[in-house]
Amino acid sequence: MTTNQNDAEPFVLFELAGTTYGVRSRFVQQMEMVEHITPVPNAAPAVEGVVLARGQVIPALNLRVRFGFERVPFDLRSRLMVVNKGGRTLGLIVDTAREFLRIPDAAVEPPPEAITGLSGKYLEGIATIKDRMILVLNLDEVIDIGEQQPASADD
Amino acid sequence: MSDPNPADGGEFFAQFLDDYFAECDEHLTLVRRHLLALEGEVGRPGVDPSLLDELFRSFHTLKGISGMVGLGEAEQLAHHMESYLRALRQKGATLSQEGAEALIEGTTVLEQVIAAFRKKGAAPGIDKTVARLEAVVPETSSAPRRPETVEAAEDDGATETERGRKPSQASGAARRPEDTRTWRFEFAPTPELSERGVNVNSVRARLLEIGELLQATPHVKEQGRIVFEFVVATGVEESAFAGWHEENLTYSLVEEATPENTSRSQPSPTGAASGSWADNDSAPTATPAASLLAPSNVVRVDLARLDELMRLIGGLVTSRARLEESLKQLKRSVVPAVWRGLQETSQAMARQLRDLREGVMRVRMVQVGEIFERMKFVVRDLSRESGKEIKLDLRGQETEIDKFLVERMTDPLLHLVRNAVSHGLEKVEERIALGKPPEGTITLRAGASGDNVLIEIADDGRGIDEERIAERARALGLIAGDVRPDEALLLKLICAPGFSTRDEADRVSGRGVGMDVVGNTVKELGGTMTLATEKHRGTRFTIELPLTLAIADALIASVGDQRFAFPQTVVREIIEVEASAVKVLENNEIVSYRGGVLPLLRLARLFGLDETTPRAFHVFVIGSGASAVGLAVDRAIGQREIVVRGLNDPLVKVSGVAGATDLGDGRVVLILDVAALKSSTPNVRPLKQR
């Protein structure tokens, strides 16, 4: 990735609990309505279940739960964003996603110290485009749940 | 045209090598089988000629094809073994113990050489083995040809063929040897030529028509360009092939009787894989091409292509399921006669799909004997290393098993056999003291059981020392102090990662994969493993594997609004149980079943789903006898053919779920891992509260 000003990469923007996030569109395979999620017993709390996407069975991760926001019922605006990263394909459930935006690399700044806590870990940086603040997702961290959480963790 | 695409050349070469390795595998398998049979002939005058013939043929082919890929070490080894076999064939020679061992060592090293070549690793040294092989060839038997054996190992030696060919037993009966001249052809493949059907194989076939192929060697030129060099002896006039240069096939005359001019240092002829004994001189060249180049009815297929085919069939199965769903909805809106017609067509398609799937599955099947043969070799070595006397009893070698399963199971089986030798079987004195036959027996048995394949590894040794395992498990904190492990728990313990009752790594079994890998592999393949062990009587591991992985028959059940798929092969039967018939015993629910009791596991509870309280519900009976359990669901919905998809993402890899499938309505249905669910008895706890 160069730092050339003109080198703007397309991002898919999505909303989550009133905040706009961005994910590099080259990692996004498709967008789908959220329907027919099959719950998977004993999976981590943020794992909503599995869904069928283009003939493939993939896990669906509820980003609200993942980021510690409250769970809300899915509606017509909810989207399943299917991403490919690190050889894995999985769906991220977001409140809504409707926008593409080119963001120059230089516009992405590291997240400020103040939010480098738990939620800061999921961020690659923050981009400010025309007074709009966009949190750029660190996809690797988001989809890495590490060791499978034991069943007792969410009893 | 004069500048072949390097990538294309590389592909040719890769294809070429794939064929080579496949052929090596085949012949090495044959060689192993025959060598073991040959061992029985040690010391007997007049070795079974058919056995020698078979071995000779295999080594001859191995020699030929190894030469073609430029693997000199393999070629030399095969050549020396061939020489020894030829000597054995003569004068009712006797096979000495040393001779048999030299052949076995030669084969082992040959295998290593080929394996190293395949992995592009460093090849083991062959000098010692070659010397050993040379030493066993009796002087007299090879007297007239003695120099060839020696020279073969040298770089500038005249080749056996050249010598053999000169005294005039020409290849084609029609040609007089005096007319025969040796030509060197060079063929540079290009994509354009390939499109016209001109490739290394067609060129080779063409050259074979005009004469005898003495040598074929691919050369990798600059930028990965590939050129194949063929040395051909032919009586045909130059005019016959003068036009070929247009197809990138150039030629030049090689001077007679100076094989050094070919600029090769091949110790032996290549290309011709006759396997004919004929007389000493003409053996390698008299009948070119029998097994290597002649057409055969066998097609070699890359497993990946069959996988792709299976995947496509899987797609068809899903589409048909979808069609059937749509048909159901259509039933009320069309005329019954029309609907019946549609329904019949759909049913016919289902049958045809099943046949198609079975057809492809059959293509993938190989005999399990292939792995078993390998075990013979291993046991033979282990027997020597450990000083234990071992008889290997093989049963059901003809059982067919998916090629993929064979590959995956080879190492685990190897490990179990090693374990049986080092941990199971006692030393000879110990066996005698116990009144057992001094020779320990390891039994490998394979058999089909419905849609499953059973593999059993049993020994008649000392049995697993439960107390020692338990002690170690307690020390590791795996079990509580008062638990006395039964066989199922014992198996679980020894399969736990890092669990080994030996303090120092045992020379024989403490290498390669461990029991945890064995357990995991079986599980990954969708199989189960059980253990039976008895003190002084022995130990038996029984592995049950599904015949195929991609498509399976399943029984669908519902719990609340969720559906689950049970692999049909694990379900013994489905019974209906009245809620009032359930008895509670401490924490467990039981129902009476076939004159005994059946512990119940409620799927809803196991999976933390909302529990309903129907008046009656269905129970899937899993397992038999004392280990049977009943998995309670709301209702059994029916039987379906499902396409099994793995759930491999770490986010959804959970205990109790083996995979997922799609029944055609766009919803994912989880396939249960019944073995894992069963083992969650009796302390039932919710896996997840959603």
PDB file of C-alpha atoms in Angstrom, chain B residues 142-233:
ATOM      1  CA  SER B 142      26.319 -62.899 -14.764  1.00  0.00           C
ATOM      2  CA  ALA B 143      29.694 -63.914 -16.114  1.00  0.00           C
ATOM      3  CA  PRO B 144      29.183 -62.990 -19.718  1.00  0.00           C
ATOM      4  CA  ARG B 145      27.602 -59.726 -18.770  1.00  0.00           C
ATOM      5  CA  ARG B 146      29.510 -59.054 -15.640  1.00  0.00           C
ATOM      6  CA  PRO B 147      30.930 -55.719 -16.736  1.00  0.00           C
ATOM      7  CA  GLU B 148      27.541 -54.160 -17.141  1.00  0.00           C
ATOM      8  CA  THR B 149      26.779 -54.334 -13.470  1.00  0.00           C
ATOM      9  CA  VAL B 150      29.962 -52.605 -12.612  1.00  0.00           C
ATOM     10  CA  GLU B 151      29.908 -50.080 -15.354  1.00  0.00           C
ATOM     11  CA  ALA B 152      26.334 -49.300 -14.793  1.00  0.00           C
ATOM     12  CA  ALA B 153      27.311 -47.464 -11.710  1.00  0.00           C
ATOM     13  CA  GLU B 154      29.913 -45.495 -13.555  1.00  0.00           C
ATOM     14  CA  ASP B 155      29.193 -42.426 -15.455  1.00  0.00           C
ATOM     15  CA  ASP B 156      30.821 -43.184 -18.718  1.00  0.00           C
ATOM     16  CA  GLY B 157      30.054 -46.859 -18.924  1.00  0.00           C
ATOM     17  CA  ALA B 158      28.711 -48.302 -22.094  1.00  0.00           C
ATOM     18  CA  THR B 159      25.084 -48.987 -21.568  1.00  0.00           C
ATOM     19  CA  GLU B 160      23.726 -52.390 -21.261  1.00  0.00           C
ATOM     20  CA  THR B 161      21.484 -51.795 -24.177  1.00  0.00           C
ATOM     21  CA  GLU B 162      24.172 -50.780 -26.494  1.00  0.00           C
ATOM     22  CA  ARG B 163      26.041 -53.899 -25.634  1.00  0.00           C
ATOM     23  CA  GLY B 164      22.969 -55.984 -25.711  1.00  0.00           C
ATOM     24  CA  ARG B 165      21.718 -54.600 -28.926  1.00  0.00           C
ATOM     25  CA  LYS B 166      24.853 -54.900 -30.951  1.00  0.00           C
ATOM     26  CA  PRO B 167      25.038 -58.659 -31.091  1.00  0.00           C
ATOM     27  CA  SER B 168      22.017 -58.418 -33.275  1.00  0.00           C
ATOM     28  CA  GLN B 169      18.787 -59.517 -31.690  1.00  0.00           C
ATOM     29  CA  ALA B 170      17.077 -56.525 -33.177  1.00  0.00           C
ATOM     30  CA  SER B 171      13.845 -55.205 -31.904  1.00  0.00           C
ATOM     31  CA  GLY B 172      11.589 -55.300 -34.898  1.00  0.00           C
ATOM     32  CA  ALA B 173      11.769 -58.699 -36.436  1.00  0.00           C
ATOM     33  CA  ALA B 174      11.381 -57.184 -39.862  1.00  0.00           C
ATOM     34  CA  ARG B 175      14.480 -55.055 -39.648  1.00  0.00           C
ATOM     35  CA  ARG B 176      17.913 -56.389 -40.170  1.00  0.00           C
ATOM     36  CA  PRO B 177      20.215 -55.203 -37.445  1.00  0.00           C
ATOM     37  CA  GLU B 178      22.876 -54.044 -39.864  1.00  0.00           C
ATOM     38  CA  ASP B 179      20.513 -51.364 -41.119  1.00  0.00           C
ATOM     39  CA  THR B 180      19.843 -50.031 -37.700  1.00  0.00           C
ATOM     40  CA  ARG B 181      21.199 -46.646 -36.910  1.00  0.00           C
ATOM     41  CA  THR B 182      20.832 -44.616 -33.796  1.00  0.00           C
ATOM     42  CA  TRP B 183      19.321 -41.170 -33.963  1.00  0.00           C
ATOM     43  CA  ARG B 184      18.894 -38.505 -31.416  1.00  0.00           C
ATOM     44  CA  PHE B 185      15.607 -36.597 -31.614  1.00  0.00           C
ATOM     45  CA  GLU B 186      14.865 -33.452 -29.748  1.00  0.00           C
ATOM     46  CA  PHE B 187      11.339 -32.273 -29.278  1.00  0.00           C
ATOM     47  CA  ALA B 188      10.443 -28.832 -27.960  1.00  0.00           C
ATOM     48  CA  PRO B 189       6.737 -28.636 -27.090  1.00  0.00           C
ATOM     49  CA  THR B 190       4.768 -25.482 -27.704  1.00  0.00           C
ATOM     50  CA  PRO B 191       1.166 -24.560 -27.029  1.00  0.00           C
ATOM     51  CA  GLU B 192       0.467 -24.317 -30.767  1.00  0.00           C
ATOM     52  CA  LEU B 193       1.731 -27.816 -31.339  1.00  0.00           C
ATOM     53  CA  SER B 194      -0.159 -29.044 -28.356  1.00  0.00           C
ATOM     54  CA  GLU B 195      -3.364 -27.725 -29.883  1.00  0.00           C
ATOM     55  CA  ARG B 196      -2.656 -29.737 -32.981  1.00  0.00           C
ATOM     56  CA  GLY B 197      -2.217 -32.813 -30.832  1.00  0.00           C
ATOM     57  CA  VAL B 198       1.542 -32.826 -31.088  1.00  0.00           C
ATOM     58  CA  ASN B 199       2.894 -33.355 -27.599  1.00  0.00           C
ATOM     59  CA  VAL B 200       5.485 -35.429 -25.888  1.00  0.00           C
ATOM     60  CA  ASN B 201       3.239 -38.451 -25.789  1.00  0.00           C
ATOM     61  CA  SER B 202       2.336 -38.341 -29.447  1.00  0.00           C
ATOM     62  CA  VAL B 203       5.957 -37.806 -30.369  1.00  0.00           C
ATOM     63  CA  ARG B 204       6.989 -40.724 -28.255  1.00  0.00           C
ATOM     64  CA  ALA B 205       4.357 -42.891 -29.900  1.00  0.00           C
ATOM     65  CA  ARG B 206       5.532 -41.780 -33.303  1.00  0.00           C
ATOM     66  CA  LEU B 207       9.132 -42.621 -32.530  1.00  0.00           C
ATOM     67  CA  LEU B 208       8.143 -45.996 -31.223  1.00  0.00           C
ATOM     68  CA  GLU B 209       6.591 -46.751 -34.546  1.00  0.00           C
ATOM     69  CA  ILE B 210       9.781 -46.258 -36.436  1.00  0.00           C
ATOM     70  CA  GLY B 211      12.112 -48.018 -34.091  1.00  0.00           C
ATOM     71  CA  GLU B 212      13.262 -48.749 -30.660  1.00  0.00           C
ATOM     72  CA  LEU B 213      13.320 -46.066 -28.022  1.00  0.00           C
ATOM     73  CA  LEU B 214      16.585 -46.407 -26.189  1.00  0.00           C
ATOM     74  CA  GLN B 215      16.354 -43.382 -24.054  1.00  0.00           C
ATOM     75  CA  ALA B 216      14.054 -40.488 -23.317  1.00  0.00           C
ATOM     76  CA  THR B 217      15.092 -37.606 -21.155  1.00  0.00           C
ATOM     77  CA  PRO B 218      13.490 -34.264 -20.512  1.00  0.00           C
ATOM     78  CA  HIS B 219      15.876 -31.356 -20.215  1.00  0.00           C
ATOM     79  CA  VAL B 220      15.012 -28.127 -18.559  1.00  0.00           C
ATOM     80  CA  LYS B 221      16.598 -25.366 -20.583  1.00  0.00           C
ATOM     81  CA  GLU B 222      16.962 -21.688 -19.853  1.00  0.00           C
ATOM     82  CA  GLN B 223      13.816 -19.940 -18.587  1.00  0.00           C
ATOM     83  CA  GLY B 224      12.282 -23.235 -17.704  1.00  0.00           C
ATOM     84  CA  ARG B 225      11.948 -24.280 -21.305  1.00  0.00           C
ATOM     85  CA  ILE B 226      11.571 -28.014 -21.686  1.00  0.00           C
ATOM     86  CA  VAL B 227      13.100 -30.127 -24.394  1.00  0.00           C
ATOM     87  CA  PHE B 228      12.650 -33.848 -24.596  1.00  0.00           C
ATOM     88  CA  GLU B 229      15.482 -35.858 -25.949  1.00  0.00           C
ATOM     89  CA  PHE B 230      14.853 -39.290 -27.406  1.00  0.00           C
ATOM     90  CA  VAL B 231      17.468 -41.717 -28.594  1.00  0.00           C
ATOM     91  CA  VAL B 232      16.011 -44.070 -31.136  1.00  0.00           C
ATOM     92  CA  ALA B 233      17.475 -47.036 -32.896  1.00  0.00           C
TER      93      ALA B 233
END
